[in-house]
Tab-separated table of C-alpha atoms in Angstrom:
chain	number	residue	atom	x	y	z
A	1	MET	CA	11.022	-27.203	-4.116
A	2	SER	CA	8.485	-24.361	-3.938
A	3	LYS	CA	9.159	-20.979	-5.531
A	4	TYR	CA	9.531	-19.560	-2.007
A	5	ASP	CA	12.205	-22.086	-1.055
A	6	GLU	CA	13.944	-21.594	-4.384
A	7	PHE	CA	14.043	-17.812	-4.041
A	8	TYR	CA	15.226	-18.013	-0.430
A	9	GLU	CA	18.090	-20.355	-1.323
A	10	LYS	CA	19.079	-18.049	-4.166
A	11	ILE	CA	19.333	-14.877	-2.070
A	12	LYS	CA	20.872	-16.772	0.843
A	13	LYS	CA	23.677	-17.912	-1.415
A	14	LYS	CA	23.997	-14.420	-2.872
A	15	TYR	CA	23.921	-12.250	0.267
A	16	TYR	CA	24.180	-14.305	3.469
A	17	ASP	CA	27.930	-14.000	4.055
A	18	SER	CA	28.180	-10.278	3.299
A	19	LEU	CA	25.162	-9.488	5.485
A	20	ASP	CA	26.469	-11.658	8.302
A	21	GLU	CA	29.723	-9.704	8.323
A	22	GLU	CA	27.862	-6.436	8.884
A	23	SER	CA	24.996	-7.706	10.991
A	24	HIS	CA	23.611	-5.635	13.852
A	25	PHE	CA	24.789	-8.150	16.451
A	26	GLY	CA	27.965	-6.155	17.040
A	27	ILE	CA	31.099	-8.345	17.201
A	28	LEU	CA	29.087	-11.580	17.277
A	29	ASP	CA	27.873	-13.161	14.051
A	30	SER	CA	24.702	-15.217	13.852
A	31	VAL	CA	26.485	-18.601	14.029
A	32	THR	CA	28.255	-17.565	17.233
A	33	ILE	CA	24.985	-16.292	18.685
A	34	LYS	CA	23.263	-19.615	18.023
A	35	PHE	CA	26.207	-21.591	19.419
A	36	ILE	CA	26.219	-19.571	22.661
A	37	ILE	CA	22.452	-19.957	23.058
A	38	VAL	CA	22.698	-23.740	22.647
A	39	LEU	CA	25.658	-23.839	25.043
A	40	LEU	CA	23.752	-21.895	27.666
A	41	LEU	CA	20.664	-24.049	27.272
A	42	ILE	CA	22.575	-27.125	28.453
A	43	PRO	CA	22.919	-26.038	32.103
A	44	LEU	CA	19.302	-24.895	32.085
A	45	VAL	CA	18.216	-28.372	31.046
A	46	VAL	CA	20.467	-29.871	33.746
A	47	LEU	CA	18.911	-27.509	36.278
A	48	ILE	CA	15.387	-28.554	35.351
A	49	VAL	CA	16.313	-32.245	35.641
A	50	ARG	CA	17.863	-31.651	39.065
A	51	LEU	CA	14.796	-29.765	40.231
A	52	VAL	CA	12.497	-32.541	39.105
A	53	ALA	CA	14.646	-35.183	40.828
A	54	SER	CA	15.241	-33.191	43.984
A	55	GLU	CA	12.901	-32.494	46.855
A	56	LYS	CA	15.026	-29.593	48.083
A	57	LEU	CA	14.081	-25.985	47.713
A	58	PHE	CA	14.858	-24.152	44.500
A	59	LEU	CA	17.495	-21.833	46.049
A	60	GLU	CA	19.337	-24.753	47.588
A	61	VAL	CA	19.635	-26.437	44.227
A	62	LEU	CA	20.928	-23.395	42.414
A	63	SER	CA	24.699	-23.272	42.454
A	64	LEU	CA	26.758	-20.183	41.745
A	65	GLY	CA	27.619	-21.595	38.333
A	66	MET	CA	23.958	-21.985	37.481
A	67	ILE	CA	23.261	-18.390	38.482
A	68	ILE	CA	26.081	-17.146	36.250
A	69	PHE	CA	24.858	-19.185	33.305
A	70	ILE	CA	21.271	-17.987	33.722
A	71	PHE	CA	22.337	-14.374	34.088
A	72	THR	CA	24.504	-14.611	30.952
A	73	PHE	CA	21.718	-16.283	28.997
A	74	VAL	CA	19.120	-13.677	29.941
A	75	SER	CA	21.572	-10.852	29.235
A	76	LEU	CA	22.325	-12.231	25.791
A	77	ILE	CA	18.647	-12.538	24.898
A	78	MET	CA	18.005	-8.982	26.066
A	79	TYR	CA	20.997	-7.781	24.031
A	80	ILE	CA	19.638	-9.380	20.867
A	81	PHE	CA	15.989	-8.428	21.172
A	82	LEU	CA	16.235	-5.103	22.972
A	83	ARG	CA	19.285	-3.605	21.300
A	84	ARG	CA	18.253	0.065	21.320
A	85	ASP	CA	19.740	3.329	22.436
A	86	THR	CA	18.484	5.301	25.437
A	87	SER	CA	15.958	7.255	23.349
A	88	GLY	CA	14.142	4.059	22.397
A	89	ARG	CA	15.243	4.145	18.764
A	90	GLU	CA	17.011	1.321	17.015
A	91	SER	CA	20.787	1.512	17.421
A	92	ASP	CA	22.882	2.897	14.577
A	93	ASP	CA	24.417	-0.462	13.702
A	94	TYR	CA	20.929	-2.008	13.484
A	95	LEU	CA	19.739	0.742	11.118
A	96	LYS	CA	22.878	0.417	9.017
A	97	PHE	CA	22.354	-3.320	8.743
A	98	ARG	CA	18.679	-2.930	7.853
A	99	ASN	CA	19.500	-0.412	5.114
A	100	LYS	CA	21.904	-2.893	3.563
A	101	TYR	CA	19.320	-5.661	3.875
A	102	VAL	CA	16.737	-3.521	2.073
A	103	ASP	CA	19.242	-2.567	-0.653
A	104	THR	CA	20.067	-6.214	-1.320
A	105	VAL	CA	17.358	-8.683	-0.294
A	106	GLY	CA	14.564	-6.102	-0.448
A	107	ASN	CA	15.419	-4.941	-3.945
A	108	ASP	CA	15.743	-8.523	-5.183
A	109	LEU	CA	12.272	-9.268	-3.799
A	110	LEU	CA	10.824	-6.270	-5.622
A	111	ASP	CA	12.647	-7.222	-8.828
A	112	TYR	CA	11.122	-10.693	-8.604
A	113	TYR	CA	7.579	-9.286	-8.845
A	114	PHE	CA	7.979	-5.923	-10.599
A	115	LYS	CA	10.111	-4.197	-13.226
A	116	ASN	CA	12.398	-1.159	-13.279
A	117	VAL	CA	12.645	-0.942	-9.492
A	118	GLN	CA	14.325	2.276	-8.394
A	119	PRO	CA	14.655	4.291	-5.172
A	120	SER	CA	12.265	7.222	-5.226
A	121	THR	CA	11.587	10.563	-3.546
A	122	PHE	CA	7.993	11.096	-4.667
A	123	ASP	CA	5.577	13.037	-2.470
A	124	ILE	CA	4.106	10.083	-0.639
A	125	GLU	CA	2.251	12.172	1.939
A	126	GLU	CA	0.237	14.027	-0.688
A	127	GLY	CA	-0.926	10.776	-2.260
A	128	TYR	CA	-1.803	9.369	1.154
A	129	LYS	CA	-3.970	12.435	1.782
A	130	SER	CA	-5.607	12.244	-1.654
A	131	ALA	CA	-6.642	8.649	-0.988
A	132	GLY	CA	-8.434	9.732	2.179
A	133	PHE	CA	-6.206	7.774	4.550
A	134	TYR	CA	-4.904	10.879	6.302
A	135	LEU	CA	-6.988	11.223	9.470
A	136	LYS	CA	-7.578	14.474	11.291
A	137	GLY	CA	-4.935	15.146	13.914
A	138	THR	CA	-2.184	13.191	12.124
A	139	ASN	CA	1.096	14.954	12.875
A	140	ASP	CA	3.706	12.196	12.593
A	141	PHE	CA	4.335	10.844	9.097
A	142	VAL	CA	7.532	8.805	8.772
A	143	ILE	CA	8.716	7.323	5.470
A	144	HIS	CA	11.162	4.457	6.043
A	145	ASP	CA	11.756	3.354	2.448
A	146	GLN	CA	10.211	4.165	-0.929
A	147	TRP	CA	10.494	2.923	-4.512
A	148	SER	CA	9.090	3.528	-7.956
A	149	LEU	CA	8.487	0.477	-10.109
A	150	VAL	CA	6.567	-0.810	-13.094
A	151	ASN	CA	3.759	-3.359	-13.067
A	152	ASP	CA	2.496	-4.344	-16.532
A	153	LYS	CA	3.465	-0.917	-17.962
A	154	GLU	CA	1.728	0.929	-15.112
A	155	LYS	CA	3.719	3.136	-12.774
A	156	THR	CA	3.581	2.038	-9.161
A	157	LYS	CA	4.873	3.773	-6.052
A	158	LEU	CA	5.570	1.794	-2.901
A	159	ALA	CA	6.669	2.955	0.543
A	160	ASN	CA	7.040	1.676	4.101
A	161	LEU	CA	5.293	4.087	6.473
A	162	SER	CA	4.605	4.799	10.107
A	163	VAL	CA	1.726	7.238	10.608
A	164	GLY	CA	0.598	8.487	13.982
A	165	LYS	CA	-0.662	11.230	16.221
A	166	ILE	CA	1.462	12.749	18.982
A	167	THR	CA	-0.340	14.578	21.787
A	168	GLN	CA	1.116	16.356	24.773
A	169	ASP	CA	-0.127	15.376	28.221
A	170	GLU	CA	-0.698	17.752	31.114
A	171	ASP	CA	2.645	16.805	32.646
A	172	GLY	CA	4.432	17.786	29.429
A	173	SER	CA	5.134	14.247	28.266
A	174	ASN	CA	4.140	13.042	24.814
A	175	THR	CA	1.738	10.224	24.015
A	176	TYR	CA	2.021	8.486	20.649
A	177	ASN	CA	-1.036	6.941	19.002
A	178	ASN	CA	-0.197	4.776	15.997
A	179	LEU	CA	-2.703	5.169	13.156
A	180	PHE	CA	-1.014	3.042	10.510
A	181	ASN	CA	2.134	1.002	10.188
A	182	GLY	CA	2.893	-0.905	7.036
A	183	THR	CA	3.260	-0.556	3.284
A	184	TYR	CA	1.518	2.006	1.099
A	185	VAL	CA	1.038	1.458	-2.643
A	186	GLU	CA	-0.081	3.989	-5.254
A	187	VAL	CA	-0.766	2.798	-8.813
A	188	ASP	CA	-1.286	5.011	-11.866
A	189	MET	CA	-3.595	2.657	-13.767
A	190	ASP	CA	-4.137	2.578	-17.516
A	191	ILE	CA	-7.901	2.453	-16.908
A	192	LEU	CA	-10.198	5.216	-15.672
A	193	PHE	CA	-13.092	5.127	-13.216
A	194	ASP	CA	-15.482	8.086	-13.086
A	195	PHE	CA	-16.419	7.286	-9.485
A	196	LYS	CA	-14.674	6.652	-6.166
A	197	ILE	CA	-14.691	3.540	-3.989
A	198	CYS	CA	-13.186	2.982	-0.568
A	199	VAL	CA	-12.919	-0.638	0.579
A	200	CYS	CA	-11.678	-0.221	4.125
A	201	LEU	CA	-11.309	-2.545	7.069
A	202	ASN	CA	-14.487	-2.551	9.085
A	203	HIS	CA	-12.730	-1.241	12.206
A	204	GLU	CA	-10.795	1.530	10.434
A	205	LEU	CA	-11.781	5.175	10.046
A	206	TYR	CA	-11.711	6.909	6.692
A	207	SER	CA	-11.283	10.681	6.430
A	208	ARG	CA	-13.527	11.186	3.386
A	209	MET	CA	-16.606	9.343	4.636
A	210	ASP	CA	-18.586	12.593	4.720
A	211	SER	CA	-18.358	12.783	0.906
A	212	LEU	CA	-19.126	9.099	0.330
A	213	GLU	CA	-22.054	6.867	1.214
A	214	LYS	CA	-21.787	3.468	2.811
A	215	LEU	CA	-22.896	0.691	0.504
A	216	GLU	CA	-24.427	-2.514	1.864
A	217	MET	CA	-22.965	-5.328	-0.216
A	218	ASP	CA	-25.331	-8.120	0.853
A	219	PHE	CA	-22.356	-10.467	1.236
A	220	SER	CA	-21.954	-11.329	4.919
A	221	LEU	CA	-18.512	-12.926	4.744
A	222	PHE	CA	-17.060	-9.961	2.822
A	223	GLU	CA	-18.656	-7.487	5.249
A	224	LYS	CA	-17.074	-9.381	8.124
A	225	TYR	CA	-13.774	-7.834	7.004
A	226	PHE	CA	-14.632	-4.747	4.928
A	227	ASN	CA	-16.894	-1.726	4.667
A	228	VAL	CA	-17.503	-0.116	1.264
A	229	TYR	CA	-18.023	3.634	0.718
A	230	THR	CA	-18.698	5.241	-2.652
A	231	ASN	CA	-20.106	8.262	-4.482
A	232	ASP	CA	-21.804	6.067	-7.114
A	233	LYS	CA	-23.646	3.051	-5.755
A	234	VAL	CA	-24.844	1.746	-9.123
A	235	SER	CA	-21.391	1.710	-10.752
A	236	THR	CA	-19.797	0.293	-7.612
A	237	MET	CA	-22.280	-2.585	-7.531
A	238	GLN	CA	-21.582	-3.205	-11.220
A	239	LEU	CA	-17.846	-3.433	-10.574
A	240	MET	CA	-17.966	-5.237	-7.253
A	241	ASN	CA	-20.228	-8.136	-8.142
A	242	SER	CA	-20.412	-11.304	-6.057
A	243	GLU	CA	-17.398	-12.842	-7.819
A	244	PHE	CA	-15.230	-9.804	-7.067
A	245	LEU	CA	-16.348	-9.810	-3.438
A	246	GLN	CA	-15.588	-13.519	-3.129
A	247	ASP	CA	-12.122	-13.082	-4.655
A	248	LEU	CA	-11.272	-10.186	-2.326
A	249	THR	CA	-12.518	-12.182	0.647
A	250	ASP	CA	-10.468	-15.233	-0.320
A	251	LEU	CA	-7.382	-13.068	-0.803
A	252	PHE	CA	-7.875	-11.392	2.562
A	253	LYS	CA	-8.177	-14.750	4.318
A	254	THR	CA	-4.993	-16.151	2.765
A	255	SER	CA	-2.832	-13.019	2.822
A	256	PRO	CA	-0.279	-12.719	5.655
A	257	CYS	CA	-1.378	-9.108	6.193
A	258	LYS	CA	-4.613	-7.153	6.310
A	259	PHE	CA	-5.209	-4.641	3.536
A	260	ASP	CA	-7.604	-1.988	2.300
A	261	LEU	CA	-7.892	-0.089	-0.960
A	262	VAL	CA	-9.259	3.021	-2.640
A	263	ILE	CA	-10.114	3.468	-6.328
A	264	ASP	CA	-10.345	7.053	-7.535
A	265	GLY	CA	-10.157	7.968	-11.228
A	266	ASN	CA	-7.078	6.253	-12.616
A	267	LYS	CA	-5.563	5.855	-9.142
A	268	LEU	CA	-5.496	2.700	-7.060
A	269	TYR	CA	-4.306	3.096	-3.474
A	270	ILE	CA	-3.526	0.065	-1.302
A	271	ARG	CA	-2.402	-0.226	2.299
A	272	LEU	CA	-0.883	-3.372	3.784
A	273	TYR	CA	-0.993	-3.485	7.573
A	274	ILE	CA	2.422	-4.880	8.544
A	275	SER	CA	3.678	-4.235	12.067
A	276	ASP	CA	7.366	-4.145	11.095
A	277	ASN	CA	6.976	-3.063	7.443
A	278	LEU	CA	8.178	-5.013	4.443
A	279	PHE	CA	11.762	-6.279	4.550
A	280	ASN	CA	11.987	-6.528	8.308
A	281	VAL	CA	15.262	-8.046	9.456
A	282	SER	CA	15.630	-10.926	11.863
A	283	LYS	CA	17.351	-10.394	15.197
A	284	ILE	CA	18.757	-13.943	15.104
A	285	GLU	CA	20.099	-14.404	11.576
A	286	PRO	CA	21.007	-12.154	8.631
A	287	ILE	CA	18.363	-13.599	6.298
A	288	SER	CA	15.278	-15.192	7.844
A	289	LYS	CA	13.425	-17.646	5.645
A	290	ASP	CA	10.143	-16.883	7.406
A	291	ASN	CA	10.588	-13.150	6.791
A	292	VAL	CA	11.437	-13.668	3.120
A	293	ILE	CA	8.379	-15.851	2.517
A	294	HIS	CA	6.192	-13.381	4.406
A	295	ASP	CA	7.417	-10.520	2.210
A	296	MET	CA	6.897	-12.544	-0.962
A	297	LYS	CA	3.293	-13.248	-0.015
A	298	CYS	CA	2.709	-9.573	0.849
A	299	LEU	CA	4.002	-8.526	-2.577
A	300	GLU	CA	1.772	-11.181	-4.144
A	301	THR	CA	-1.165	-9.596	-2.302
A	302	ILE	CA	-0.370	-6.250	-3.953
A	303	LYS	CA	-0.116	-7.867	-7.374
A	304	GLU	CA	-3.379	-9.744	-6.890
A	305	VAL	CA	-5.351	-6.661	-5.791
A	306	ILE	CA	-4.131	-4.826	-8.912
A	307	ARG	CA	-5.028	-7.816	-11.084
A	308	LEU	CA	-8.524	-8.120	-9.607
A	309	VAL	CA	-9.336	-4.446	-10.192
A	310	HIS	CA	-8.278	-4.744	-13.851
A	311	HIS	CA	-10.026	-8.066	-14.363
A	312	TYR	CA	-13.395	-6.931	-13.045
A	313	TYR	CA	-13.158	-3.590	-14.817
A	314	ASP	CA	-12.654	-5.467	-18.085
A	315	THR	CA	-15.328	-8.037	-17.277
A	316	ASN	CA	-18.034	-5.805	-15.814
A	317	PHE	CA	-17.559	-2.635	-17.842
A	318	LEU	CA	-15.728	-3.207	-21.127
A	319	GLU	CA	-17.300	-6.526	-22.063
A	320	ILE	CA	-20.794	-5.352	-21.074
A	321	GLY	CA	-20.334	-1.930	-22.642
């Protein structure tokens, strides 16, 4: 059994029943939902068989019972996947369920990879700006969850964010442009760089580019995914040698999410691009194995980026110096 399967079975045993009781499916639990879906699939299969065997028109084959079953099936699917209030926000029972999921499964996931995990109220927006991620015109900065934790004695801050720009159209309606959705990480490292590096996705904008110069890395596969900007080309090349570039490229290719990073002084900033943030809940079952494994691999991406920065600092600066 893999570590992913083992961890999933552990938290399933620990939390499944209590989460199922308070799931966001209203009065229906996940087992009932699955049973109804299977039950409703039976007449659909019968319908398809009849259509294949019959030369009559579709409407002639459909009986009133079939129409009722199809209508109920479609309604149920819409209820599960589109359960929102009239303003387009998630319903209150969904948010309540997600908060409990984060407090249980989410915290256990963080505890598995980090130490001293605690809820936090740090000024995440200020750090996001300092990194250079805050683009001009940003006016919608939503923090969904945030924690402080410890990684090898270093303080780490982690938050799920939605960052965007809201503009008003001529007709008075608002248009939302999403700039970032995912997980933001800020690490107070026990090492110090006297230069700044931005390793950003090659299609992303960076707000501090005017103070940094683009550095050609002469590594085509790495530059397929990233652009590098810095205020010290010599030191950056010393840190980001071919081995570092290869390791970052390999990590990017195997990670379930895209990421970028900024190194500035003793700060390491990381962004994981995750459409539904870490610890997203399933709309079919209280604890989704796929979601749990996805989150574990995202947290491993964070840990590996931190490890690589330390490793190549030690290798390319301390050992040489």
